[in-house]
XYZ file of C-alpha atoms in Angstrom:
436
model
C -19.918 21.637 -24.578
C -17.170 19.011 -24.463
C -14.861 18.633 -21.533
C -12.410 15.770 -20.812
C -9.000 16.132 -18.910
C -8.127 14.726 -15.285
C -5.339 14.644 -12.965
C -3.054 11.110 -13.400
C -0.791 11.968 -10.850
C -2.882 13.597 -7.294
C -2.251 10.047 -5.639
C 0.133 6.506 -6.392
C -1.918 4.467 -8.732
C -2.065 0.518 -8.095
C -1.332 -2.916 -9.948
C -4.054 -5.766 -10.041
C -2.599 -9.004 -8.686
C -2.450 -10.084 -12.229
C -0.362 -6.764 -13.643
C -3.123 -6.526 -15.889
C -4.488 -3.178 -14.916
C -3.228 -0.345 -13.203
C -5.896 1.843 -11.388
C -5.455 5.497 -11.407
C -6.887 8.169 -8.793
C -8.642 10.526 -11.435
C -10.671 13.414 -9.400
C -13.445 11.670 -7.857
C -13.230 8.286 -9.473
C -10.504 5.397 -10.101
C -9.945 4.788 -13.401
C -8.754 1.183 -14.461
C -6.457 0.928 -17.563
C -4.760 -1.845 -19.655
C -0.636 -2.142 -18.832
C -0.741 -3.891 -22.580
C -2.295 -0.841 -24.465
C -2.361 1.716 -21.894
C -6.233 2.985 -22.538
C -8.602 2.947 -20.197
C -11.183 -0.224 -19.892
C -13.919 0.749 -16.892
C -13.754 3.192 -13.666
C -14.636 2.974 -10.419
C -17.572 5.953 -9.930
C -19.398 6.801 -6.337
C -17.049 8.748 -4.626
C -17.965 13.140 -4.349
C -14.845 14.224 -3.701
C -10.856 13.886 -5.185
C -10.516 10.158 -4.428
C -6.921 10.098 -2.438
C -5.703 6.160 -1.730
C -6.622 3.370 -4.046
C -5.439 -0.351 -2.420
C -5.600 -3.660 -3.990
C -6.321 -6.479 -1.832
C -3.362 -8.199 -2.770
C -3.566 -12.729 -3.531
C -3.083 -14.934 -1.046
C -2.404 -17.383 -3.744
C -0.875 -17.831 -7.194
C -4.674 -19.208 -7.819
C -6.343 -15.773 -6.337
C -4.615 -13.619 -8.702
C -7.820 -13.578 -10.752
C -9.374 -11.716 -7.872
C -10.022 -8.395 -7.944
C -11.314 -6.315 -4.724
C -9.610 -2.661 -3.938
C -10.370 -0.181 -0.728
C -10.450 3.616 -1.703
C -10.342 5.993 0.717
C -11.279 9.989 -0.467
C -11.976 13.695 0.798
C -15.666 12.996 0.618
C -14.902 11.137 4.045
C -16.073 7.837 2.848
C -14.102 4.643 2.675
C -15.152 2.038 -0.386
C -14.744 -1.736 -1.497
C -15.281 -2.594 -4.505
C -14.712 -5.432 -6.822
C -12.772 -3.881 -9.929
C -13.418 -6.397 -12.259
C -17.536 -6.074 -12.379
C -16.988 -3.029 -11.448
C -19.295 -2.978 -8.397
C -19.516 -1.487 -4.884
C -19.795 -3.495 -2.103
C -18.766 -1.471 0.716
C -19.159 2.511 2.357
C -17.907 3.565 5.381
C -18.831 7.258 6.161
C -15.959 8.330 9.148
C -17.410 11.821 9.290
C -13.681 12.971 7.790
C -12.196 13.939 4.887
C -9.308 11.429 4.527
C -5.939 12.031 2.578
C -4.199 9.204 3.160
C -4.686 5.067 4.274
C -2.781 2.025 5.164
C -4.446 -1.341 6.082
C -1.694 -3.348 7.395
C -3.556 -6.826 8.101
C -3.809 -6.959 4.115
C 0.226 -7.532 3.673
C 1.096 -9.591 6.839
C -2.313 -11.931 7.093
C -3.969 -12.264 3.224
C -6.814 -14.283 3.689
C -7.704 -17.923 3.385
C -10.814 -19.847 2.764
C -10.192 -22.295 5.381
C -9.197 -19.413 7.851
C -12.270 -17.287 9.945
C -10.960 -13.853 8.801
C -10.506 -11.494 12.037
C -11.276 -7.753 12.313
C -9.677 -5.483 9.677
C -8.028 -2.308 10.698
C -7.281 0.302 8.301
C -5.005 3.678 10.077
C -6.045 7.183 8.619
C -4.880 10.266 8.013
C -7.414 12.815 8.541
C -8.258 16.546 8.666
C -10.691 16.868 11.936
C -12.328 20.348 11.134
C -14.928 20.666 13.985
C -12.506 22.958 16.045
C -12.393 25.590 12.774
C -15.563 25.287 12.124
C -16.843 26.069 15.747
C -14.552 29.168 15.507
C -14.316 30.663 12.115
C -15.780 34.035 13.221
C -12.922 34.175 15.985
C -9.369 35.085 15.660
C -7.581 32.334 13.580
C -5.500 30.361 15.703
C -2.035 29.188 14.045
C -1.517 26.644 16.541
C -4.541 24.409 15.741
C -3.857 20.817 15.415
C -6.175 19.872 12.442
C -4.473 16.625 11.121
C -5.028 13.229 12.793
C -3.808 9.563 12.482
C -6.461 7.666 12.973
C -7.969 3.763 13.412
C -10.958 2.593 11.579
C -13.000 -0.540 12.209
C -13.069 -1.808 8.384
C -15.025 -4.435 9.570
C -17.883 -3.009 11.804
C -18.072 0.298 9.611
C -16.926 2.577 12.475
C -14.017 4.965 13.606
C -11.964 3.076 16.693
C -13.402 5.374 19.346
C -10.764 7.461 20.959
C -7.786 6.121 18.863
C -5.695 9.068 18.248
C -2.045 8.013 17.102
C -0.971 11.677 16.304
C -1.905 15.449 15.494
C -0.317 17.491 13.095
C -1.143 21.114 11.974
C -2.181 19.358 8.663
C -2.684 16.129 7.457
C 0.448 13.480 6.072
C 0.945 10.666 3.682
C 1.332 7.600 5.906
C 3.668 5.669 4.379
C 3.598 1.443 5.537
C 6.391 -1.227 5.031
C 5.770 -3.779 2.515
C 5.383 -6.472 5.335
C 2.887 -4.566 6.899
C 5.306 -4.166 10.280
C 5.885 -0.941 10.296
C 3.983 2.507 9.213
C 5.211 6.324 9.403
C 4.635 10.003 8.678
C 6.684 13.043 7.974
C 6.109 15.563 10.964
C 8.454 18.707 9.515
C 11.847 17.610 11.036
C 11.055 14.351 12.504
C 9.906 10.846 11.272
C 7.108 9.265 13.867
C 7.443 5.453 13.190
C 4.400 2.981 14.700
C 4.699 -0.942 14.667
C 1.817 -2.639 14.120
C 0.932 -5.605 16.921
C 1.103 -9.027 16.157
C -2.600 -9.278 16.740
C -4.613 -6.208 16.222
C -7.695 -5.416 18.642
C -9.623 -1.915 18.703
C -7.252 -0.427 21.352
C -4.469 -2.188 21.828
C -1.171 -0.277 22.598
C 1.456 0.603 19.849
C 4.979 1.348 20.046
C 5.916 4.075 18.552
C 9.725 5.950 17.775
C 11.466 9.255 16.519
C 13.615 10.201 14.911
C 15.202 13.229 14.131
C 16.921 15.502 11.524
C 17.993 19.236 10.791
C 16.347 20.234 7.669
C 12.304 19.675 6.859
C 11.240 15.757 5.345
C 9.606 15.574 2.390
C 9.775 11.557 1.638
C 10.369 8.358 3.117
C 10.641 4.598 2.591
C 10.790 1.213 4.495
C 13.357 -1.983 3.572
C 11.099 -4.591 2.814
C 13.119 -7.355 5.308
C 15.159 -5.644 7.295
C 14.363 -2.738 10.236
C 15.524 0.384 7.689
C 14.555 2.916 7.022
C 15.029 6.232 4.482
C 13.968 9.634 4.622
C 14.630 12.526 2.075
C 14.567 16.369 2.539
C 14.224 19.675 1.240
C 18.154 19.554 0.327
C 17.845 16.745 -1.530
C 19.779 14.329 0.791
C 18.583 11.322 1.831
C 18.902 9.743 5.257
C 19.406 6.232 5.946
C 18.921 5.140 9.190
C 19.758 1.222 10.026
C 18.220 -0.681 13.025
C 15.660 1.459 14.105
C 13.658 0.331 16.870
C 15.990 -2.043 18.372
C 15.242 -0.712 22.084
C 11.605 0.010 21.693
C 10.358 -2.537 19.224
C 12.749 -5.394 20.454
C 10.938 -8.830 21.069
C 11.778 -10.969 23.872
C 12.562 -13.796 20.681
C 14.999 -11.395 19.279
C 17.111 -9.352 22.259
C 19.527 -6.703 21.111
C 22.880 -5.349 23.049
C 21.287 -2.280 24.910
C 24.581 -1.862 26.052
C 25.752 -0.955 22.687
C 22.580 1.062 22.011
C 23.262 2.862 25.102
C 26.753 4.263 23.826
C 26.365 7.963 21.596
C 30.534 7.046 20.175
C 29.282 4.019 18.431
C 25.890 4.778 16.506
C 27.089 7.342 14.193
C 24.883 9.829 12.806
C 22.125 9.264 15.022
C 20.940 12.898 16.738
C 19.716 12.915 20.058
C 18.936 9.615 22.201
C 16.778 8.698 18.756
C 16.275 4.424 19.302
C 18.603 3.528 16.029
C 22.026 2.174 15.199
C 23.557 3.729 12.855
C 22.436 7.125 10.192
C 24.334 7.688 7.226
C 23.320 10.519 3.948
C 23.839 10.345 0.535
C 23.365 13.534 -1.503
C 22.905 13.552 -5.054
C 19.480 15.955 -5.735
C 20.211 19.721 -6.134
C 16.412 20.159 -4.633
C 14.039 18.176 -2.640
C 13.557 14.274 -2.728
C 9.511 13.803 -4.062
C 10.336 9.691 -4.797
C 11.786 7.355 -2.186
C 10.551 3.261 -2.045
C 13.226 0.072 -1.797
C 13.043 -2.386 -4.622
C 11.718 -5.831 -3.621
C 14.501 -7.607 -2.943
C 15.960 -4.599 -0.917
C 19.212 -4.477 -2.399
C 18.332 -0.923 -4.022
C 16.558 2.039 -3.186
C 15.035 4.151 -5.554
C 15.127 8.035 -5.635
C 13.950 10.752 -7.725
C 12.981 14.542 -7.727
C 12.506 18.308 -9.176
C 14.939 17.257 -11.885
C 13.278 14.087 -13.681
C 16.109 11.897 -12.961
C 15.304 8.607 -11.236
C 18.285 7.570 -9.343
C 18.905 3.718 -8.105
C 21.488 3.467 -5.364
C 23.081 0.229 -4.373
C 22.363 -0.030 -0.588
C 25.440 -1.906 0.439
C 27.567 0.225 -1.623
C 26.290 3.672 -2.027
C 27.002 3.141 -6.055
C 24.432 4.699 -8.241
C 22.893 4.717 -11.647
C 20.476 6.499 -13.258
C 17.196 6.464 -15.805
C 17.669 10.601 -17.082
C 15.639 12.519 -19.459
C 11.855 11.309 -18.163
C 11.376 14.938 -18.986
C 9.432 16.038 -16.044
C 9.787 16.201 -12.393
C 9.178 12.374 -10.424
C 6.367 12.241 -7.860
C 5.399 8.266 -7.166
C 7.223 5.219 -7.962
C 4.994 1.817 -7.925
C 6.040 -1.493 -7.725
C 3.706 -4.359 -8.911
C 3.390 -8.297 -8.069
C 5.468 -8.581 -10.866
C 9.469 -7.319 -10.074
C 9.691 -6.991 -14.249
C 7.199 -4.164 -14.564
C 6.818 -1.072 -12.336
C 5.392 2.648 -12.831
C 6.494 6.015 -12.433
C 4.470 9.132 -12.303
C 5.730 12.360 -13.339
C 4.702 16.363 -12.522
C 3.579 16.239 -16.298
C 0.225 14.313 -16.261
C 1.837 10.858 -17.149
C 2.441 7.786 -15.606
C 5.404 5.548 -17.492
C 5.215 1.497 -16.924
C 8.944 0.775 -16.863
C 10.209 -2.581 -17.578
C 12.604 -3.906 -14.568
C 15.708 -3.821 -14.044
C 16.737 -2.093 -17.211
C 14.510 0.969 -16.329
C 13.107 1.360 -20.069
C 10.132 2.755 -20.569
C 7.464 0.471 -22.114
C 4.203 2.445 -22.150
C 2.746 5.823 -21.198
C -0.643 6.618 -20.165
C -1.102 10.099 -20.945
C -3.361 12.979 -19.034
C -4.074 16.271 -20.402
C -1.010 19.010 -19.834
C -1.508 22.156 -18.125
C -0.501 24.921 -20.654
C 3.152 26.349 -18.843
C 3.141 29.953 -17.974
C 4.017 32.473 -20.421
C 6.248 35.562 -20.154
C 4.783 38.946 -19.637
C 6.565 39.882 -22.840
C 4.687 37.270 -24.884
C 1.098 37.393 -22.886
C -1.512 39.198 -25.559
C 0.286 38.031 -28.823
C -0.702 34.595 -28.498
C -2.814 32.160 -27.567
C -2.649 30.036 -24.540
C -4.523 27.205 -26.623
C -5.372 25.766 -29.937
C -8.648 23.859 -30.626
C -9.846 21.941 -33.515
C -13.511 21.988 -32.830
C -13.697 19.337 -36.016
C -11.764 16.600 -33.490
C -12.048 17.884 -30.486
C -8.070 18.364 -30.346
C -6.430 20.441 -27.951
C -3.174 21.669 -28.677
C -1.338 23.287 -25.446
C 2.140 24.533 -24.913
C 3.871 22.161 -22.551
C 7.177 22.024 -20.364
C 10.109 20.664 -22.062
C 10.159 22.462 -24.965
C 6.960 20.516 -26.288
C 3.382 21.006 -27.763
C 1.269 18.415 -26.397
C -2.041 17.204 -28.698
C -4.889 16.118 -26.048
C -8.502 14.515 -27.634
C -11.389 15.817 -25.371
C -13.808 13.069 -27.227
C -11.679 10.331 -26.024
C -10.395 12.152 -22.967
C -6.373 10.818 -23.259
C -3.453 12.119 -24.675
C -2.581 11.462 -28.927
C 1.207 12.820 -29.402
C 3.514 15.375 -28.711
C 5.968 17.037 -30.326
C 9.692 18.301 -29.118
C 9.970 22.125 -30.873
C 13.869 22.422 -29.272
C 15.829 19.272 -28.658
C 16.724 20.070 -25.151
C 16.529 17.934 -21.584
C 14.273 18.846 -18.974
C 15.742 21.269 -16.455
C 14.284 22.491 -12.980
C 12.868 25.909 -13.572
C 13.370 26.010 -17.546
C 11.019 28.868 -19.264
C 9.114 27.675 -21.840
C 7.945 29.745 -24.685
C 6.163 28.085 -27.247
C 3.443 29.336 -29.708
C 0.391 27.334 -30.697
C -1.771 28.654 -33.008
């Protein structure tokens, strides 16, 4: 039998410190691959389940880039280190829950130093906490359950932060953490719950935590990298900027705001409800939901893409836009890396693109297998959903776009496509293409 063919895009991939390698959650394993050739070089292999966060401890100095140590976090409810270059494991935690997403905030704002005793490292979760179903599965289901948790984890001593419960959702979200390592959030249907992480973290200390609010459901959202910003999209495809958020609640005594402006509903426009920020405004350019939301480096542009493979780059001060069309498939992740000239974007189509910065063009593609697209009932009998070349090992497989896409199962990566109709990706095209 000969099988090959993995998911690229379940989970944001990650750059090494030296833009080298990009790792790649693929199923139940992280799989390392050149940014110069785009094939793969080694994996990381120990995890049972979908692996679901990949993090690169990130160099503390030009001289550490060499270094390579990640943390993955996965469904199998284990947490591991590894070094990535070897590859080896160093490191499980077990935390008893299946986790789909992790931030460890000490890792951006405190990198580590030789000369420096290291203290405690914190990593937040986002789990799903089935004991309550499973104690009543035979009983009546009850809709209301609260089965998603944020969560703190003692990296350090291998254990769960007993009692730490930050928040409970009916299911579990994508925490999403400023690049300083400030600030972390989650999507909870209309609202964005915002923490900030203390200066010095301890098992329980207190956080501060906001809200803020909007009409429609959020399906993204993004942190400036400097400034206290941030951006939310939604199932409309607007996007929601909101500027100064936390002045009341995260204020310092160092850095005192005017409450009395804060205080006054006429002059923070946009802003629903008492919600602690100074100003909201929305741009709309998607015709459907917003899947890709991050701020470049310097901050002066915010990145956004969707349903209709368009990556969009708005001008924060301005609102002025351009754009990077015809990626050909709908936009789920956009990565930056150590190095602001090369970034990634992963698409609904099993690829990942390495984009060189700022002109947007695409450099390199690594390549996953394509799930054939549906066929009409019409068509369904008359032809085949595949074509094989037992000889190879070739796959040939009707893809969106209007493309047949050429997949090796021996080397497990994609070889070539090839365009039947010269026509751009649009949302909700039908395909019909016949391999044979």
């Amino acid at each position: 039998m000969i099988r090959g063919g993995r998911s690229y895009v379940s989970s944001p991939p990650a750059f090494s410190n030296d833009v080298k390698r990009l790792l790649v959650c693929t199923s139940n394993t992280v799989s390392i691959f050149s940014t110069s050739t785009g094939l793969q070089i080694s994996s990381l292999e120990g995890h049972t389940a979908p692996v679901t966060t990949v993090i690169v401890v990130p160099a503390s100095t030009p001289a550490t880039k060499i270094l390579s140590y990640c943390w993955t976090a996965s469904l199998d409810e284990t947490i591991k280190y590894w070094d990535f270059s070897t590859p080896e494991l160093l490191k499980t935690i077990d935390v008893k829950f299946p986790i789909f997403s992790m931030v460890i905030p000490s890792l951006l704002r405190q990198p580590a130093q030789s000369d420096v005793k290291p203290s405690k490292l914190f990593a937040y979760l986002s789990v799903e906490d089935t004991r309550e179903t499973t104690k009543s599965h035979k009983k009546e289901p009850r809709p209301n359950t609260m089965n998603g948790r944020i969560c703190k984890c003692n990296l350090t001593e291998s254990r769960l932060a007993g009692g730490v419960t930050l928040a409970e959702m009916k299911e579990p979200q994508v925490i999403t953490i400023s690049s300083s390592g400030k600030y972390f959030g989650i999507r909870k249907q209309r609202k964005l719950l915002i923490w900030k992480v203390p200066d010095v973290e301890a098992e329980r200390v207190v956080m501060r935590k906001i809200t803020l609010h909007h009409t429609k459901k959020l399906t993204v959202l993004a942190f400036h990298p400097t400034q206290r910003i941030v951006a939310a999209g939604d199932v409309t495809g607007r996007i929601l900027i909101w500027r100064g958020f936390g002045d009341r609640t995260f204020a310092t005594n160092d850095n005192k705001m005017n409450l009395n402006l804060m205080n006054n509903e006429e002059e923070r426009p946009g802003v629903r409800d008492n919600d602690d920020a100074d100003l909201c405004t929305t741009w709309h350019w998607h015709p459907s939901e917003v899947s890709v939301l991050i701020f470049s480096s310097d901050g002066a542009y915010l990145y956004s893409g969707g349903k209709e493979g368009v990556l969009v780059v708005w001008q924060l001060d301005t609102g002025k836009k351009k754009f990077l069309p015809r990626i050909g498939s709908p936009l789920l992740y956009f990565t930056e890396s150590p190095d602001p000239s090369l970034s990634s974007i992963s698409c609904a189509d099993n690829q990942v693109h390495l984009l060189k910065m700022p002109s947007m063009e695409i450099i390199r593609s690594i390549s996953g297998i394509k799930l054939p697209c549906p066929l009409p009932e019409e068509y369904k009998g008359i032809c085949r959903d595949i074509a094989f070349n037992h000889d190879g090992g070739l796959v040939a497989l009707r893809a969106e776009n209007y493309c047949i896409h050429f997949y090796s199962l021996l080397d497990d990566r994609g070889i070539s496509e090839v365009q039947v109709c010269e026509r751009n990706h649009q949302p909700g095209d039908d395909v019909t293409l016949i391999s044979s």
